[in-house]
Amino acid sequence: MKKVFFLIATIILSFSVNAQKDPKAKALLDDVYNKVKSYDNIYIDFKYALDNSAENIHQETKGDVTIQGDKYVFNYLGATKIFDGSKTYTIIPENEEVIIEANEGDSEGNITPSKMLTFYKEGYNYSWDILQDIKGRKIQFVKLTPIDSNSEIKEILLGIDAQTKHIYNLIEVGSNGTKTTITVNSFKTNEPISKSMFTFNQAKYDDLGYYIIEN
């Protein structure tokens, strides 16, 4: 779940890049970044696919995420992850449990929007890639190559809609040949959302008999 949100946060927030990166790629990514940062909130419905032909593996599933500032609600594989700006609540109905983590924004391996920004800004080189016509949309790809030669990621391709400046898809190729693809089915902005959307109601889950785990 963390890996998927890691990739989704990249799609939603994009990132600004350092001046020494490919200037053409930098200009496009900055356009995406500035556009996304102008929205009050963002909702994405996505498809997640994992493929490894050598191992004969193909998996597909769907999910969605809503982000407002540093807060988010992420739904994937039957679980819900809520970050209220201070604590993270992972609700797992199958196990009838809630895991509460304090100050996750500062913890190792955490996946918050701000950390996605920092990670990609410092961890990758960028280059201009191919332009494709996908379902009548002009999708410009930017290739991200890890600076760390020991990275488990070989490369990431970000497909950007040339007209809207929104991310269309993200393709991560692992050093083991596994390809992970996240495709945006729906990208909505500035939607009316409840004030309590990012608030965890512990009483509700106490009444349901959920096991509450606080770390």
Short mmCIF file of C-alpha atoms in Angstrom, two decimals:
data_model
loop_
_atom_site.label_atom_id
_atom_site.label_comp_id
_atom_site.label_asym_id
_atom_site.label_seq_id
_atom_site.Cartn_x
_atom_site.Cartn_y
_atom_site.Cartn_z
CA MET A 1 0.00 0.00 0.00
CA LYS A 2 2.88 2.36 0.79
CA LYS A 3 4.52 1.72 -2.58
CA VAL A 4 1.31 2.46 -4.46
CA PHE A 5 0.65 5.67 -2.56
CA PHE A 6 4.27 6.64 -3.13
CA LEU A 7 3.60 6.49 -6.88
CA ILE A 8 0.17 8.11 -6.65
CA ALA A 9 1.53 11.06 -4.70
CA THR A 10 4.07 11.53 -7.45
CA ILE A 11 1.28 11.65 -10.02
CA ILE A 12 -0.78 14.12 -8.02
CA LEU A 13 1.87 16.53 -6.90
CA SER A 14 4.59 16.16 -9.51
CA PHE A 15 7.70 18.09 -8.47
CA SER A 16 10.00 20.97 -9.30
CA VAL A 17 13.44 20.03 -10.58
CA ASN A 18 16.93 21.42 -10.20
CA ALA A 19 18.42 23.69 -12.84
CA GLN A 20 21.08 21.18 -13.90
CA LYS A 21 18.37 18.79 -15.15
CA ASP A 22 17.22 18.68 -18.77
CA PRO A 23 15.85 22.24 -19.28
CA LYS A 24 13.03 21.12 -21.58
CA ALA A 25 11.90 18.45 -19.12
CA LYS A 26 12.29 20.93 -16.26
CA ALA A 27 10.02 23.47 -17.95
CA LEU A 28 7.27 20.90 -18.51
CA LEU A 29 7.48 19.48 -14.97
CA ASP A 30 7.42 23.00 -13.53
CA ASP A 31 4.24 23.67 -15.53
CA VAL A 32 2.67 20.55 -14.05
CA TYR A 33 3.84 21.45 -10.55
CA ASN A 34 2.52 25.02 -10.70
CA LYS A 35 -0.82 23.91 -12.10
CA VAL A 36 -1.34 21.24 -9.46
CA LYS A 37 -0.31 23.54 -6.61
CA SER A 38 -2.99 26.04 -7.68
CA TYR A 39 -5.81 23.61 -6.80
CA ASP A 40 -7.52 23.57 -3.40
CA ASN A 41 -7.97 19.80 -3.57
CA ILE A 42 -7.47 16.95 -6.01
CA TYR A 43 -9.26 13.62 -6.49
CA ILE A 44 -7.80 10.81 -8.59
CA ASP A 45 -9.39 7.52 -9.56
CA PHE A 46 -6.67 5.23 -10.90
CA LYS A 47 -5.87 1.79 -12.29
CA TYR A 48 -2.82 -0.05 -10.97
CA ALA A 49 -1.16 -2.81 -13.01
CA LEU A 50 1.88 -4.94 -12.21
CA ASP A 51 3.57 -7.06 -14.87
CA ASN A 52 6.57 -9.39 -14.94
CA SER A 53 6.67 -11.51 -18.08
CA ALA A 54 9.58 -13.64 -16.85
CA GLU A 55 7.56 -14.70 -13.81
CA ASN A 56 4.26 -14.81 -15.77
CA ILE A 57 2.70 -12.26 -13.41
CA HIS A 58 -0.09 -9.84 -14.31
CA GLN A 59 -2.15 -8.10 -11.64
CA GLU A 60 -4.66 -5.26 -11.95
CA THR A 61 -6.64 -3.34 -9.36
CA LYS A 62 -8.19 0.09 -8.82
CA GLY A 63 -8.10 2.75 -6.14
CA ASP A 64 -8.64 6.43 -5.45
CA VAL A 65 -7.11 9.22 -3.42
CA THR A 66 -8.18 12.71 -2.33
CA ILE A 67 -5.56 15.27 -1.26
CA GLN A 68 -5.92 18.72 0.26
CA GLY A 69 -2.65 20.30 1.28
CA ASP A 70 -0.74 17.73 3.34
CA LYS A 71 -3.92 15.83 4.24
CA TYR A 72 -5.20 12.87 2.28
CA VAL A 73 -7.59 9.93 2.14
CA PHE A 74 -6.30 6.94 0.16
CA ASN A 75 -8.46 3.91 -0.68
CA TYR A 76 -6.75 0.79 -2.03
CA LEU A 77 -7.18 -2.99 -1.73
CA GLY A 78 -10.10 -2.65 0.67
CA ALA A 79 -8.17 -0.50 3.16
CA THR A 80 -8.34 3.24 3.84
CA LYS A 81 -5.40 5.42 4.87
CA ILE A 82 -6.18 8.87 6.37
CA PHE A 83 -3.57 11.50 7.15
CA ASP A 84 -5.01 14.46 9.08
CA GLY A 85 -1.82 16.51 9.01
CA SER A 86 -0.64 15.10 12.32
CA LYS A 87 -1.42 11.38 12.51
CA THR A 88 -1.99 8.59 10.01
CA TYR A 89 -4.89 6.16 10.43
CA THR A 90 -4.88 2.94 8.42
CA ILE A 91 -8.31 1.28 8.54
CA ILE A 92 -8.36 -2.42 7.56
CA PRO A 93 -11.94 -3.79 7.62
CA GLU A 94 -10.82 -7.32 6.74
CA ASN A 95 -8.84 -7.50 9.99
CA GLU A 96 -11.22 -5.23 11.92
CA GLU A 97 -8.33 -3.06 13.01
CA VAL A 98 -7.05 0.51 12.85
CA ILE A 99 -3.35 1.35 13.00
CA ILE A 100 -2.58 4.85 14.29
CA GLU A 101 0.86 6.34 13.66
CA ALA A 102 1.87 9.69 15.20
CA ASN A 103 3.98 12.30 13.43
CA GLU A 104 4.26 10.18 10.31
CA GLY A 105 5.43 13.20 8.38
CA ASP A 106 8.82 12.81 10.05
CA SER A 107 9.14 9.04 10.09
CA GLU A 108 11.40 6.96 7.88
CA GLY A 109 9.70 5.46 4.84
CA ASN A 110 6.67 7.74 5.18
CA ILE A 111 4.82 8.80 2.06
CA THR A 112 3.41 12.28 2.29
CA PRO A 113 3.09 14.81 -0.54
CA SER A 114 5.91 17.00 0.75
CA LYS A 115 8.30 14.07 0.97
CA MET A 116 7.46 12.96 -2.56
CA LEU A 117 8.48 16.41 -3.72
CA THR A 118 11.83 16.24 -1.95
CA PHE A 119 12.57 12.65 -2.93
CA TYR A 120 12.15 13.15 -6.65
CA LYS A 121 13.82 16.51 -6.68
CA GLU A 122 17.01 15.05 -5.25
CA GLY A 123 16.91 11.40 -6.32
CA TYR A 124 16.55 11.46 -10.10
CA ASN A 125 17.92 12.83 -13.34
CA TYR A 126 15.35 13.88 -15.93
CA SER A 127 15.27 13.74 -19.71
CA TRP A 128 12.80 14.48 -22.52
CA ASP A 129 11.27 11.31 -23.99
CA ILE A 130 8.74 10.36 -26.69
CA LEU A 131 5.41 11.99 -27.58
CA GLN A 132 2.53 9.54 -28.05
CA ASP A 133 -1.04 9.87 -29.28
CA ILE A 134 -3.14 7.93 -26.74
CA LYS A 135 -6.90 7.86 -27.27
CA GLY A 136 -6.76 11.20 -29.07
CA ARG A 137 -4.60 12.85 -26.39
CA LYS A 138 -1.04 14.03 -26.92
CA ILE A 139 0.98 12.47 -24.09
CA GLN A 140 4.53 13.72 -23.61
CA PHE A 141 6.79 11.42 -21.61
CA VAL A 142 9.60 12.48 -19.29
CA LYS A 143 12.11 9.83 -18.19
CA LEU A 144 13.38 9.74 -14.61
CA THR A 145 16.60 7.81 -14.01
CA PRO A 146 17.79 7.14 -10.44
CA ILE A 147 21.04 8.83 -9.46
CA ASP A 148 21.76 5.90 -7.16
CA SER A 149 23.21 3.13 -9.33
CA ASN A 150 22.10 0.55 -6.74
CA SER A 151 18.45 1.59 -6.90
CA GLU A 152 15.84 -1.14 -7.33
CA ILE A 153 14.23 1.15 -9.91
CA LYS A 154 15.68 1.16 -13.41
CA GLU A 155 13.59 4.10 -14.66
CA ILE A 156 10.26 5.88 -14.35
CA LEU A 157 8.31 7.33 -17.26
CA LEU A 158 5.84 10.10 -16.52
CA GLY A 159 3.21 10.63 -19.22
CA ILE A 160 1.93 14.21 -19.21
CA ASP A 161 -1.11 15.44 -21.13
CA ALA A 162 0.36 18.20 -23.30
CA GLN A 163 -2.89 20.20 -23.23
CA THR A 164 -4.04 19.98 -19.61
CA LYS A 165 -0.56 19.61 -18.03
CA HIS A 166 -1.95 16.80 -15.86
CA ILE A 167 -0.22 13.45 -15.35
CA TYR A 168 -1.85 10.77 -17.51
CA ASN A 169 0.18 7.80 -16.33
CA LEU A 170 3.31 6.65 -14.56
CA ILE A 171 5.36 3.62 -15.58
CA GLU A 172 7.98 2.30 -13.17
CA VAL A 173 10.44 -0.30 -14.46
CA GLY A 174 12.29 -2.24 -11.78
CA SER A 175 15.80 -3.59 -12.05
CA ASN A 176 14.25 -7.09 -11.79
CA GLY A 177 12.12 -6.49 -14.90
CA THR A 178 8.86 -5.81 -13.06
CA LYS A 179 6.80 -3.04 -14.62
CA THR A 180 4.30 -1.09 -12.53
CA THR A 181 1.83 1.14 -14.36
CA ILE A 182 -0.58 3.60 -12.79
CA THR A 183 -3.09 5.14 -15.19
CA VAL A 184 -5.35 8.02 -14.21
CA ASN A 185 -8.98 7.22 -15.01
CA SER A 186 -10.39 10.40 -13.51
CA PHE A 187 -8.68 13.60 -12.34
CA LYS A 188 -10.95 16.09 -10.55
CA THR A 189 -10.04 19.35 -8.86
CA ASN A 190 -11.60 21.79 -6.39
CA GLU A 191 -14.44 19.41 -5.55
CA PRO A 192 -16.78 20.19 -2.62
CA ILE A 193 -15.58 18.01 0.24
CA SER A 194 -16.76 17.52 3.80
CA LYS A 195 -14.89 19.33 6.58
CA SER A 196 -14.69 16.00 8.40
CA MET A 197 -13.25 14.09 5.46
CA PHE A 198 -9.74 14.00 6.92
CA THR A 199 -10.91 13.43 10.50
CA PHE A 200 -10.74 9.98 12.05
CA ASN A 201 -13.84 9.09 14.11
CA GLN A 202 -12.46 6.68 16.69
CA ALA A 203 -15.80 6.30 18.48
CA LYS A 204 -17.27 4.81 15.32
CA TYR A 205 -14.64 2.06 15.20
CA ASP A 206 -14.76 1.48 18.95
CA ASP A 207 -18.49 0.81 18.55
CA LEU A 208 -17.74 -1.62 15.71
CA GLY A 209 -15.35 -3.52 17.96
CA TYR A 210 -12.23 -2.74 15.90
CA TYR A 211 -8.85 -3.33 17.48
CA ILE A 212 -7.05 0.04 17.74
CA ILE A 213 -3.26 -0.15 17.51
CA GLU A 214 -1.27 3.00 18.35
CA ASN A 215 2.40 3.18 17.44
#
